[in-house]
Amino acid sequence: MINSFSDAPGYGPGTDPGPGHQAAVRPALLRPCEPDGRAALKALLASGSVREVHDRIDEQLVELARCLRPGDELSGARLEAAVEELTGGVEPGRHGTWAWYPWSGRLVHLLPCEQFRRVRTDRNRDKITAVQQQGLLERRIGVVGLSVGNSAALTCAMEGIGGSFRLADFDALSLSNLNRLRAGVHDLGLPKTVLCARQMYEIDPYLDIELFHEGLTDDTIESFFDAPERPLDLLVEECDTPWVKTAAREHARRHRVPVLMDANDRGLLDVERFDLEPDRPLFHGRTGEVSAREVRGLPPSDALAHLLRICDESRLSPAMTDALPRIGSTLSSWPQLASGVMLGGALVTDTARRILLGDGVASGRYYVDLETLIAPGETLGTAVRPAALGRPTAGATR
């Protein structure tokens, strides 16, 4: 039947986003092969709530057949027989799932979960094998901070890295976020958790997403990491709050969860393999033994100094170094660009995939600095000659 927001699975603790967002987070999944599903579908269509109906199930079945048998010339009767075999003789209209997206008024007919994911990830192969893909879809990823983290979560969802997610952020989308978040002006004021979950469900309605609309707090941080029988496999930490950054790592180390952080400057990616190194110092030892409780009591100037130690102030980009003393006077906050945020999403997803597949990614601090890799050149007419021969490589420190 159609789920409301409040009774939907994955509704996390302390996470009520307010009455204006009822029934607005996850799609309802209706199975037309079942009497209750058909009745709910009929009632929904009669309700006047549906703005658009998308039924391309025939094309999806053809694509599935060709994905499963790429070497066969499927057409005509052979194609019809292959499709009938996939549906088990059920007419296409009753095959699969109808996904109802109440926030957009769209009703979409899709293949059932396993078939849907087989087609949706077909172009991943064999960069990701079928066995690897299935294993990745069984993993649970936590994302804290949904500005930079939004890009990471969406890229993971697109690539099929994780089938379950926990998303935490206390903030709502503002106009100044639109320089780096993939959202529209109609989304302004929406909780970032809701925005991200909607976007992910529109990629894959079969995902399992739990939302923490208050961010991580003393009351929610433990359940974020260690909900009964639902532990995290990996954490993506993209929060600006020093206490949250530190407390999240303390919990990750205790639960042996690897942590990834993109700093959105010079392509800096932090990898902390607490799963392999449970005694590893937080932030590669850059902040000493300062605990989350101690960080919470720091005055603003000391909190900023703490963040700069985490990011290694001496290696910040010139633009960021220039911006720091002007924050609060001529700048309202940290400067960020969409290109850097999208790069961060790619770096996090690629590294998360390799960690979850057991590829032995080492703890460390890595830089994929595009201004170094794609170096300034000397203009010659309409051509550009590189300033130096050779191919620069990204740097890494541990």
Tab-separated table of C-alpha atoms in Angstrom:
chain	number	residue	atom	x	y	z
A	1	MET	CA	0.000	0.000	0.000
A	2	ILE	CA	1.040	3.658	-0.200
A	3	ASN	CA	3.353	4.600	2.649
A	4	SER	CA	3.177	7.916	4.490
A	5	PHE	CA	6.396	9.597	5.577
A	6	SER	CA	5.933	8.791	9.228
A	7	ASP	CA	5.359	5.064	8.830
A	8	ALA	CA	7.920	4.504	6.081
A	9	PRO	CA	10.865	2.224	6.880
A	10	GLY	CA	14.051	4.166	7.415
A	11	TYR	CA	12.467	7.015	9.349
A	12	GLY	CA	15.371	7.695	11.720
A	13	PRO	CA	15.298	8.742	15.398
A	14	GLY	CA	14.643	12.382	16.207
A	15	THR	CA	14.102	13.163	12.550
A	16	ASP	CA	10.717	14.823	12.073
A	17	PRO	CA	11.288	17.504	9.401
A	18	GLY	CA	7.978	19.220	10.128
A	19	PRO	CA	4.395	18.906	8.892
A	20	GLY	CA	5.183	20.511	5.525
A	21	HIS	CA	7.158	17.461	4.462
A	22	GLN	CA	4.713	14.669	5.186
A	23	ALA	CA	4.867	11.840	2.618
A	24	ALA	CA	7.752	13.616	0.891
A	25	VAL	CA	10.843	11.477	1.391
A	26	ARG	CA	10.534	8.025	-0.142
A	27	PRO	CA	8.448	6.605	-2.952
A	28	ALA	CA	5.652	4.152	-2.407
A	29	LEU	CA	6.233	0.871	-4.238
A	30	LEU	CA	3.097	-0.797	-5.613
A	31	ARG	CA	3.157	-4.296	-7.096
A	32	PRO	CA	0.541	-4.700	-9.820
A	33	CYS	CA	0.825	-8.489	-9.673
A	34	GLU	CA	-0.803	-8.431	-6.215
A	35	PRO	CA	-4.483	-7.604	-5.582
A	36	ASP	CA	-3.645	-5.033	-2.869
A	37	GLY	CA	-1.124	-3.382	-5.172
A	38	ARG	CA	-3.639	-3.153	-8.016
A	39	ALA	CA	-6.277	-1.728	-5.685
A	40	ALA	CA	-3.844	0.887	-4.324
A	41	LEU	CA	-2.771	1.777	-7.852
A	42	LYS	CA	-6.377	2.208	-8.969
A	43	ALA	CA	-7.150	4.391	-5.954
A	44	LEU	CA	-4.074	6.521	-6.539
A	45	LEU	CA	-4.937	7.115	-10.196
A	46	ALA	CA	-8.477	8.091	-9.197
A	47	SER	CA	-7.277	10.476	-6.483
A	48	GLY	CA	-6.171	13.231	-8.834
A	49	SER	CA	-2.725	13.327	-7.217
A	50	VAL	CA	-0.876	11.850	-10.200
A	51	ARG	CA	0.526	14.528	-12.512
A	52	GLU	CA	2.548	12.281	-14.820
A	53	VAL	CA	2.475	8.563	-15.641
A	54	HIS	CA	5.627	6.987	-17.086
A	55	ASP	CA	5.137	3.452	-18.355
A	56	ARG	CA	8.123	2.254	-20.416
A	57	ILE	CA	8.139	-1.282	-19.038
A	58	ASP	CA	8.152	-2.838	-22.526
A	59	GLU	CA	11.374	-1.032	-23.422
A	60	GLN	CA	12.949	-1.963	-20.087
A	61	LEU	CA	12.155	-5.634	-20.672
A	62	VAL	CA	13.716	-5.506	-24.136
A	63	GLU	CA	16.817	-3.853	-22.693
A	64	LEU	CA	16.979	-6.490	-19.942
A	65	ALA	CA	16.777	-9.327	-22.466
A	66	ARG	CA	19.600	-7.822	-24.510
A	67	CYS	CA	21.705	-7.178	-21.399
A	68	LEU	CA	21.400	-10.833	-20.409
A	69	ARG	CA	22.087	-12.136	-23.922
A	70	PRO	CA	24.435	-9.605	-25.553
A	71	GLY	CA	25.707	-12.106	-28.105
A	72	ASP	CA	22.270	-13.000	-29.468
A	73	GLU	CA	20.517	-11.211	-32.289
A	74	LEU	CA	17.227	-10.726	-30.484
A	75	SER	CA	14.385	-9.482	-32.640
A	76	GLY	CA	10.909	-10.520	-33.732
A	77	ALA	CA	9.667	-13.783	-32.280
A	78	ARG	CA	12.996	-14.525	-30.574
A	79	LEU	CA	12.817	-11.248	-28.703
A	80	GLU	CA	9.182	-11.781	-27.736
A	81	ALA	CA	10.039	-15.244	-26.380
A	82	ALA	CA	12.960	-13.854	-24.378
A	83	VAL	CA	10.744	-11.168	-22.838
A	84	GLU	CA	7.999	-13.665	-22.010
A	85	GLU	CA	10.565	-15.845	-20.266
A	86	LEU	CA	11.681	-12.878	-18.151
A	87	THR	CA	8.129	-12.056	-17.048
A	88	GLY	CA	7.237	-15.674	-16.363
A	89	GLY	CA	4.300	-15.346	-18.695
A	90	VAL	CA	2.803	-12.422	-16.775
A	91	GLU	CA	1.598	-9.622	-19.021
A	92	PRO	CA	4.018	-6.643	-18.931
A	93	GLY	CA	1.356	-4.397	-17.401
A	94	ARG	CA	1.406	-6.512	-14.246
A	95	HIS	CA	5.149	-7.083	-14.164
A	96	GLY	CA	7.469	-5.238	-11.817
A	97	THR	CA	6.697	-2.238	-9.636
A	98	TRP	CA	4.968	1.113	-9.862
A	99	ALA	CA	6.976	3.753	-7.978
A	100	TRP	CA	4.891	6.687	-6.747
A	101	TYR	CA	6.877	9.875	-6.074
A	102	PRO	CA	4.471	12.118	-4.128
A	103	TRP	CA	6.744	15.194	-4.161
A	104	SER	CA	6.651	15.391	-7.974
A	105	GLY	CA	3.349	13.670	-8.670
A	106	ARG	CA	5.090	11.137	-10.929
A	107	LEU	CA	4.070	7.502	-11.186
A	108	VAL	CA	6.691	5.316	-12.866
A	109	HIS	CA	6.482	1.672	-13.979
A	110	LEU	CA	9.768	-0.150	-13.399
A	111	LEU	CA	11.288	-3.602	-13.466
A	112	PRO	CA	11.387	-5.483	-10.141
A	113	CYS	CA	14.427	-4.750	-7.987
A	114	GLU	CA	16.879	-7.407	-9.177
A	115	GLN	CA	16.057	-6.904	-12.855
A	116	PHE	CA	16.030	-3.121	-12.470
A	117	ARG	CA	19.489	-3.080	-10.931
A	118	ARG	CA	20.822	-5.524	-13.486
A	119	VAL	CA	19.931	-3.136	-16.305
A	120	ARG	CA	20.715	0.082	-14.455
A	121	THR	CA	24.273	-1.035	-13.660
A	122	ASP	CA	24.888	-2.912	-16.921
A	123	ARG	CA	27.355	-0.337	-18.197
A	124	ASN	CA	29.417	-0.730	-15.009
A	125	ARG	CA	30.592	-4.119	-16.193
A	126	ASP	CA	33.350	-5.205	-16.135
A	127	LYS	CA	34.852	-2.266	-14.329
A	128	ILE	CA	32.649	-3.731	-11.616
A	129	THR	CA	31.851	-7.419	-12.036
A	130	ALA	CA	28.367	-8.776	-11.432
A	131	VAL	CA	29.499	-10.463	-8.199
A	132	GLN	CA	31.195	-7.290	-6.990
A	133	GLN	CA	28.141	-5.198	-7.830
A	134	GLN	CA	25.871	-7.447	-5.813
A	135	GLY	CA	28.242	-7.248	-2.860
A	136	LEU	CA	28.434	-3.465	-3.070
A	137	LEU	CA	24.649	-3.142	-3.113
A	138	GLU	CA	24.566	-5.019	0.198
A	139	ARG	CA	26.723	-2.385	1.948
A	140	ARG	CA	25.564	0.485	4.163
A	141	ILE	CA	27.199	3.927	3.886
A	142	GLY	CA	26.805	6.866	6.236
A	143	VAL	CA	27.120	10.447	4.970
A	144	VAL	CA	27.410	13.353	7.404
A	145	GLY	CA	27.110	16.837	5.903
A	146	LEU	CA	25.048	17.114	2.738
A	147	SER	CA	26.600	19.969	0.811
A	148	VAL	CA	29.794	18.276	-0.366
A	149	GLY	CA	28.255	15.048	0.946
A	150	ASN	CA	25.287	15.403	-1.407
A	151	SER	CA	27.568	14.896	-4.406
A	152	ALA	CA	29.236	11.892	-2.773
A	153	ALA	CA	25.906	10.267	-1.857
A	154	LEU	CA	24.432	10.789	-5.335
A	155	THR	CA	27.528	9.488	-7.111
A	156	CYS	CA	27.576	6.405	-4.890
A	157	ALA	CA	23.903	5.808	-5.662
A	158	MET	CA	24.463	6.210	-9.410
A	159	GLU	CA	27.384	3.780	-9.406
A	160	GLY	CA	25.656	1.258	-7.156
A	161	ILE	CA	28.121	1.703	-4.290
A	162	GLY	CA	25.879	0.896	-1.353
A	163	GLY	CA	22.256	-0.171	-1.278
A	164	SER	CA	21.590	1.300	2.166
A	165	PHE	CA	22.453	4.783	3.396
A	166	ARG	CA	22.247	6.950	6.502
A	167	LEU	CA	22.187	10.672	5.781
A	168	ALA	CA	22.723	13.310	8.471
A	169	ASP	CA	22.456	17.102	8.236
A	170	PHE	CA	20.621	19.697	10.349
A	171	ASP	CA	20.462	22.372	7.649
A	172	ALA	CA	17.992	23.369	4.933
A	173	LEU	CA	18.803	24.304	1.352
A	174	SER	CA	19.493	28.023	0.898
A	175	LEU	CA	20.020	30.115	-2.212
A	176	SER	CA	23.781	30.332	-1.656
A	177	ASN	CA	23.950	26.503	-1.759
A	178	LEU	CA	22.899	26.473	-5.410
A	179	ASN	CA	26.421	27.265	-6.614
A	180	ARG	CA	27.446	23.696	-5.721
A	181	LEU	CA	24.389	21.536	-4.973
A	182	ARG	CA	22.416	19.880	-7.737
A	183	ALA	CA	19.034	21.334	-6.864
A	184	GLY	CA	16.497	23.827	-8.182
A	185	VAL	CA	15.013	27.047	-6.896
A	186	HIS	CA	11.812	25.154	-6.069
A	187	ASP	CA	13.833	23.173	-3.482
A	188	LEU	CA	14.786	26.216	-1.370
A	189	GLY	CA	13.966	25.675	2.304
A	190	LEU	CA	13.880	21.892	1.967
A	191	PRO	CA	15.915	19.939	4.539
A	192	LYS	CA	19.134	18.794	2.888
A	193	THR	CA	18.407	15.267	4.092
A	194	VAL	CA	15.062	15.262	2.281
A	195	LEU	CA	16.568	16.778	-0.863
A	196	CYS	CA	19.340	14.183	-1.032
A	197	ALA	CA	17.047	11.240	-0.278
A	198	ARG	CA	14.578	12.307	-2.977
A	199	GLN	CA	17.378	12.602	-5.541
A	200	MET	CA	18.731	9.169	-4.644
A	201	TYR	CA	15.304	7.522	-4.737
A	202	GLU	CA	14.740	8.992	-8.205
A	203	ILE	CA	17.874	7.104	-9.293
A	204	ASP	CA	16.935	3.873	-7.496
A	205	PRO	CA	13.578	3.571	-5.697
A	206	TYR	CA	14.706	0.295	-4.098
A	207	LEU	CA	17.347	1.968	-1.904
A	208	ASP	CA	17.065	1.881	1.878
A	209	ILE	CA	17.736	5.374	3.285
A	210	GLU	CA	17.563	6.476	6.913
A	211	LEU	CA	17.488	10.203	7.653
A	212	PHE	CA	18.871	12.150	10.610
A	213	HIS	CA	17.412	15.631	10.147
A	214	GLU	CA	19.104	17.043	13.253
A	215	GLY	CA	22.556	15.977	12.090
A	216	LEU	CA	24.660	14.026	14.559
A	217	THR	CA	23.950	14.865	18.189
A	218	ASP	CA	24.711	13.245	21.540
A	219	ASP	CA	21.314	11.557	21.283
A	220	THR	CA	21.649	10.203	17.733
A	221	ILE	CA	25.321	9.547	17.021
A	222	GLU	CA	25.420	6.064	18.518
A	223	SER	CA	22.347	4.860	16.610
A	224	PHE	CA	23.819	6.362	13.428
A	225	PHE	CA	26.787	4.009	13.741
A	226	ASP	CA	25.363	0.995	15.491
A	227	ALA	CA	21.647	0.523	14.899
A	228	PRO	CA	20.802	-3.066	15.898
A	229	GLU	CA	21.914	-5.516	13.201
A	230	ARG	CA	22.476	-2.607	10.787
A	231	PRO	CA	26.082	-1.410	11.275
A	232	LEU	CA	27.786	1.007	8.922
A	233	ASP	CA	30.362	-0.287	6.469
A	234	LEU	CA	31.845	3.122	5.616
A	235	LEU	CA	31.493	6.764	6.674
A	236	VAL	CA	31.746	9.830	4.453
A	237	GLU	CA	32.315	12.843	6.727
A	238	GLU	CA	31.699	16.280	5.159
A	239	CYS	CA	30.615	18.390	8.121
A	240	ASP	CA	32.073	21.792	9.084
A	241	THR	CA	31.331	21.433	12.810
A	242	PRO	CA	34.550	20.529	14.708
A	243	TRP	CA	32.750	18.517	17.404
A	244	VAL	CA	30.906	16.410	14.837
A	245	LYS	CA	34.086	15.787	12.815
A	246	THR	CA	35.886	14.548	15.922
A	247	ALA	CA	33.023	12.635	17.534
A	248	ALA	CA	32.201	10.874	14.270
A	249	ARG	CA	35.776	9.612	14.043
A	250	GLU	CA	35.802	8.503	17.657
A	251	HIS	CA	32.708	6.395	16.993
A	252	ALA	CA	34.058	5.180	13.642
A	253	ARG	CA	37.291	4.046	15.288
A	254	ARG	CA	35.385	2.300	18.080
A	255	HIS	CA	33.193	0.479	15.546
A	256	ARG	CA	36.090	-0.081	13.098
A	257	VAL	CA	34.461	1.859	10.253
A	258	PRO	CA	36.688	3.421	7.554
A	259	VAL	CA	36.262	7.179	7.061
A	260	LEU	CA	36.571	9.274	3.902
A	261	MET	CA	36.632	13.079	3.803
A	262	ASP	CA	36.912	15.371	0.787
A	263	ALA	CA	38.059	18.837	1.874
A	264	ASN	CA	36.936	20.556	-1.344
A	265	ASP	CA	40.276	22.338	-1.738
A	266	ARG	CA	43.085	21.160	-4.041
A	267	GLY	CA	41.286	17.849	-4.412
A	268	LEU	CA	42.249	16.808	-0.879
A	269	LEU	CA	40.927	13.363	0.062
A	270	ASP	CA	41.488	11.919	3.528
A	271	VAL	CA	41.382	8.157	4.058
A	272	GLU	CA	41.344	6.763	7.604
A	273	ARG	CA	41.230	2.953	7.718
A	274	PHE	CA	39.940	2.438	11.230
A	275	ASP	CA	38.666	-0.932	10.010
A	276	LEU	CA	42.287	-2.067	9.586
A	277	GLU	CA	43.961	0.234	12.146
A	278	PRO	CA	41.709	0.527	15.216
A	279	ASP	CA	44.422	2.383	17.152
A	280	ARG	CA	45.130	4.916	14.417
A	281	PRO	CA	45.161	8.545	15.709
A	282	LEU	CA	42.338	10.732	14.446
A	283	PHE	CA	43.089	13.038	11.513
A	284	HIS	CA	46.450	11.236	11.009
A	285	GLY	CA	47.578	12.642	14.363
A	286	ARG	CA	47.372	16.270	13.210
A	287	THR	CA	45.218	17.350	16.159
A	288	GLY	CA	46.989	15.387	18.880
A	289	GLU	CA	44.851	13.650	21.472
A	290	VAL	CA	42.127	16.312	21.657
A	291	SER	CA	38.770	14.605	22.309
A	292	ALA	CA	35.368	15.547	20.942
A	293	ARG	CA	34.339	16.730	24.401
A	294	GLU	CA	37.334	19.066	24.530
A	295	VAL	CA	36.698	20.300	20.984
A	296	ARG	CA	33.124	21.209	21.890
A	297	GLY	CA	34.394	23.657	24.504
A	298	LEU	CA	36.793	25.510	22.230
A	299	PRO	CA	36.161	29.222	21.607
A	300	PRO	CA	35.580	30.170	17.926
A	301	SER	CA	39.180	31.220	17.251
A	302	ASP	CA	40.547	27.962	18.666
A	303	ALA	CA	37.909	25.944	16.791
A	304	LEU	CA	39.061	27.548	13.537
A	305	ALA	CA	42.680	26.769	14.396
A	306	HIS	CA	41.627	23.171	15.052
A	307	LEU	CA	40.002	22.941	11.598
A	308	LEU	CA	43.110	24.414	9.980
A	309	ARG	CA	45.278	21.782	11.642
A	310	ILE	CA	42.957	19.108	10.272
A	311	CYS	CA	43.267	20.476	6.713
A	312	ASP	CA	46.989	21.373	7.012
A	313	GLU	CA	46.964	25.152	6.590
A	314	SER	CA	50.384	25.142	4.921
A	315	ARG	CA	49.007	23.165	1.965
A	316	LEU	CA	45.785	25.078	1.328
A	317	SER	CA	45.287	26.563	-2.136
A	318	PRO	CA	46.294	30.215	-2.613
A	319	ALA	CA	42.631	31.173	-3.045
A	320	MET	CA	41.635	29.499	0.223
A	321	THR	CA	44.629	30.936	2.076
A	322	ASP	CA	43.667	34.394	0.858
A	323	ALA	CA	40.032	33.862	1.875
A	324	LEU	CA	40.614	32.711	5.459
A	325	PRO	CA	41.318	36.086	7.090
A	326	ARG	CA	38.401	37.665	5.224
A	327	ILE	CA	35.704	35.254	6.404
A	328	GLY	CA	33.292	37.242	8.514
A	329	SER	CA	34.320	40.570	7.021
A	330	THR	CA	34.310	40.577	3.212
A	331	LEU	CA	33.348	36.888	2.854
A	332	SER	CA	30.362	35.223	4.502
A	333	SER	CA	31.817	31.683	4.611
A	334	TRP	CA	34.260	29.238	3.045
A	335	PRO	CA	34.513	29.600	-0.751
A	336	GLN	CA	33.477	26.474	-2.664
A	337	LEU	CA	32.871	25.677	-6.329
A	338	ALA	CA	30.595	23.131	-8.000
A	339	SER	CA	33.548	21.694	-9.937
A	340	GLY	CA	35.409	20.974	-6.700
A	341	VAL	CA	32.332	19.452	-5.087
A	342	MET	CA	31.701	17.190	-8.097
A	343	LEU	CA	35.369	16.147	-8.112
A	344	GLY	CA	35.034	15.328	-4.427
A	345	GLY	CA	32.004	13.143	-5.105
A	346	ALA	CA	33.998	11.228	-7.715
A	347	LEU	CA	37.047	10.816	-5.441
A	348	VAL	CA	34.921	9.601	-2.532
A	349	THR	CA	32.934	7.152	-4.652
A	350	ASP	CA	35.959	5.672	-6.412
A	351	THR	CA	37.796	5.221	-3.106
A	352	ALA	CA	34.711	3.870	-1.311
A	353	ARG	CA	34.260	1.254	-4.031
A	354	ARG	CA	37.832	0.063	-3.736
A	355	ILE	CA	37.758	-0.057	0.067
A	356	LEU	CA	34.491	-2.007	0.123
A	357	LEU	CA	35.858	-4.445	-2.454
A	358	GLY	CA	38.944	-5.061	-0.323
A	359	ASP	CA	41.448	-3.467	-2.687
A	360	GLY	CA	43.800	-2.392	0.107
A	361	VAL	CA	43.546	1.393	-0.103
A	362	ALA	CA	45.943	2.783	2.491
A	363	SER	CA	45.206	5.418	5.091
A	364	GLY	CA	46.590	8.780	4.081
A	365	ARG	CA	46.040	12.223	2.686
A	366	TYR	CA	45.806	12.384	-1.102
A	367	TYR	CA	45.682	15.378	-3.446
A	368	VAL	CA	44.152	15.455	-6.904
A	369	ASP	CA	44.947	19.091	-7.561
A	370	LEU	CA	43.637	19.985	-11.009
A	371	GLU	CA	45.595	23.252	-11.098
A	372	THR	CA	48.775	21.192	-10.799
A	373	LEU	CA	47.720	18.270	-12.970
A	374	ILE	CA	46.432	20.537	-15.731
A	375	ALA	CA	49.179	23.127	-15.431
A	376	PRO	CA	49.116	26.655	-16.843
A	377	GLY	CA	50.688	26.819	-20.296
A	378	GLU	CA	52.252	29.284	-22.660
A	379	THR	CA	49.771	30.481	-25.285
A	380	LEU	CA	50.960	30.110	-28.893
A	381	GLY	CA	48.347	31.503	-31.249
A	382	THR	CA	45.284	29.320	-30.736
A	383	ALA	CA	47.276	26.458	-29.209
A	384	VAL	CA	48.546	26.106	-25.662
A	385	ARG	CA	51.941	24.594	-24.943
A	386	PRO	CA	52.371	23.034	-21.480
A	387	ALA	CA	54.711	24.997	-19.255
A	388	ALA	CA	56.752	21.886	-18.538
A	389	LEU	CA	57.205	18.518	-20.174
A	390	GLY	CA	56.038	15.388	-18.462
A	391	ARG	CA	52.783	14.443	-16.816
A	392	PRO	CA	52.216	15.719	-13.260
A	393	THR	CA	50.908	13.208	-10.771
A	394	ALA	CA	48.713	13.627	-7.746
A	395	GLY	CA	50.517	13.781	-4.444
A	396	ALA	CA	49.907	11.608	-1.411
A	397	THR	CA	51.027	11.799	2.187
A	398	ARG	CA	50.453	9.471	5.058
